[in-house]
Amino acid sequence: MDRCPHPKCSADDNITCWQGHIKLAYCPEWRKVVQTSTTAQPNPDELAVPWSGSALGESDLNFISGKGKPVTVGIVGPESSGKTTVLAAFYLLLGRGNLTSEDSLFSNSYTLAGWEAVANNLRWKPGQQAPHFPPHTTSRAARAPGMLHLAFRRQDGGLRDLLFADAPGEWFQKWSINQQSSEAEGARWIAKHADVTLLIADRQALAGPAKGTARNEFQLLAQRAVAGSQGRRLALVWTKGDVEVAPAMEAQIRKAVGSAAPDVPEFTVSVFKRGQVEAAEGFQKLFSWILETRRPGVQLPTSEVAGHDLLFRYGRR
Amino acid sequence: MSSEYLMRFLEIGAIDLKGDDTKLEKLRATAKGLSTVLKKAPAKTVCFTMAAADPGIASDDPTIQAAMTVLRMQWETVSNAYARPPVAILRAILLDAIVLAARSDDAISVAFVNTARNALAQAETSDEEAVWREAVGEIEAKVDARAEEEWATPEMIEVEALQYSPPAAVTASFKPTKVERSSLNTQMHAAAGPWGGTNPNQYQPNHNPQQWSAEFASKMSVAVAQAIDSAVEGLAPTPIDLSKPLTALANAVALHVDNVLASFSTATAGLQRRTNLLWWKEALYSTSAQESYLDLPLYEAASLMALDLHEQVPTYSPASVSSFLKEAIRCLPVDPADANSDKREVAVLVQESRTTAFMQPFRNLAAQYVQAAEGRGPLLSVIGHPQNPGTIDAGQFRALVGIDATARMTPAEWGTYLFRELQSARATNAGVKRSKRK
């Protein structure tokens, strides 16, 4: 298959044209490279769709966000802190029907293949080795992070789209050190667009031999993430919740988040059962908190006025 | 400049069109087309703004559908390029179109600013705040400038000088006359003695000097008097016509007085409006209902205050007038025994407004201003056309007015919401005659 000359079109990737031409032969851009296709009769049984099912890139996002900006969830944490595991756990629990309620029923997803790729390692497959944690998410060359999509139908009939950013920890580490770093473009995108930020605190790292470094990294990242969230929803998520962490360390982590943004909710998740607490419970609580997200309305300030006339200044800031 | 809001709105909504000029041009052309539609029918401003301000607007809303039709003319395959109808893109286009139209039309500006202030608070728009703040700020500055002109009270009234140029100097025509010498000569000769010609002096001067001198004096005085009379008669001036310059002067003075009075009344109109506003707030008395607001139930009083104030102030009023109304409503006493007095459900308030006899004048005015609701539009459409007085269900309520049926408002919020709707509706319905209420 030839490549479409349009820089943003992925029509050669077995999905439809980005300008919406169902038959590529009708697209003026496509015809520039494929002269013969105008005469070729496409097989009527073959129908290309405008999405591939994989995680969405920055330009693929237009396909979903054309209707309205989805609630974007940024999972911010250093590498190997369990970000991808949180996503995989969401997907698997959703598949078992453990995350939805009558208030919001699962409706659709345009990235099922992407979800499957994330969760694949956590699936138990007969005859193979036991499920294990997902491998390291590499720092890809693409500028924006891969986005995983879910849509839920609310009780009032409205659809609510959710996007989960599946981004590598390196981005956030570079971003925490230098906000303007050219390698932190993806992290900046998440900080700018995320309606919900999950700040990941890796209990294993905070209890391990390099706990001092892990704490410093977290503090730096937390500072940046809280500043970037600008009053939008932010939660502190303890991953690997089965690992014990010194209370003094826990207090320092809470202080790092709480000093800039008080009343930040906390969630603890683990893929293992913790005492009486089922593994699913932590993820369920976190997910229902995410689903509750509603953007508030705007109270516009009154416009600025010059002069001393009280009538025109009345009621203004 | 024209694409500024379009691009920024799309960017905030995670829609990236950078580097795709073909698509951007299509969207820009659509915005331009819609702004032309709006200029021709300013009454659509309210619906356009309400659709643009709500991310949750249904894709089958008539305004969204109309915008989609215009977009399809530019971009035939648009439906296939998006998972669902591209409401976010249409909203960006609508906002751009409204701002384009509002820049050249003050009535559209008033309706946009008032409606946006109402609608944005009810929708999930916090992520778009920066764009809305800038767009509303830009247009509101324009509206406020015009309102300031109408509400200003200058310390001095400047009056232009009298426009009158005096007419050119009139030269009276004068022809010097000469005494008719020959006839005077004849008469004097006749007076001198009996040898004179016609009608001579019959006395000789040397024989009857006494009689001669009497006769001479008599004849000479007649002759000289006649000569003088005829000379004077020739000196009689031609009459000069002053009516034209005097009429010009009268007209100039009348125009000048008119101008002086106009500047004076412009200066005092602002003062009069302010005084009326203060009287109204201090008296808390409804001239239309001839009753004190203090004696009315809280929310009824708030609605009536919105209506009364709307009738009192002109279309171009500063934004602080809404604040004034808010403060006035907050002056009303709250019944501590009434649990619903601080906030009440909007759906209940609307339902009461549709049915109670008290709101009849409000409904009449609303019905004149707006048509019955077809899609997203103002509360006035729902209140003014209560053909089916049954309760509107929650889903339909949200679709029609953009407010959650469970949303609650304080009396001040309710009053200012209605006031802004009335102001928007009147601004874009200049042709509608205002009702004269008793």
PDB file of N, CA, C and O in Angstrom, chain B residues 18 168 264 331:
ATOM      1  N   LYS B  18      -2.789  21.857  13.759  1.00  0.00           N
ATOM      2  CA  LYS B  18      -1.570  22.541  13.323  1.00  0.00           C
ATOM      3  C   LYS B  18      -1.025  21.860  12.073  1.00  0.00           C
ATOM      4  O   LYS B  18      -0.927  20.639  12.023  1.00  0.00           O
ATOM      5  N   ALA B 168     -24.857  89.655   4.011  1.00  0.00           N
ATOM      6  CA  ALA B 168     -24.003  90.749   3.502  1.00  0.00           C
ATOM      7  C   ALA B 168     -24.705  92.104   3.735  1.00  0.00           C
ATOM      8  O   ALA B 168     -25.939  92.165   3.783  1.00  0.00           O
ATOM      9  N   PHE B 264     -27.975  68.663  26.880  1.00  0.00           N
ATOM     10  CA  PHE B 264     -28.388  68.746  28.274  1.00  0.00           C
ATOM     11  C   PHE B 264     -29.156  67.495  28.681  1.00  0.00           C
ATOM     12  O   PHE B 264     -28.906  66.900  29.728  1.00  0.00           O
ATOM     13  N   CYS B 331     -31.157  42.196  49.442  1.00  0.00           N
ATOM     14  CA  CYS B 331     -31.716  43.022  50.516  1.00  0.00           C
ATOM     15  C   CYS B 331     -33.059  42.483  51.013  1.00  0.00           C
ATOM     16  O   CYS B 331     -33.571  42.926  52.033  1.00  0.00           O
TER      17      CYS B 331
END
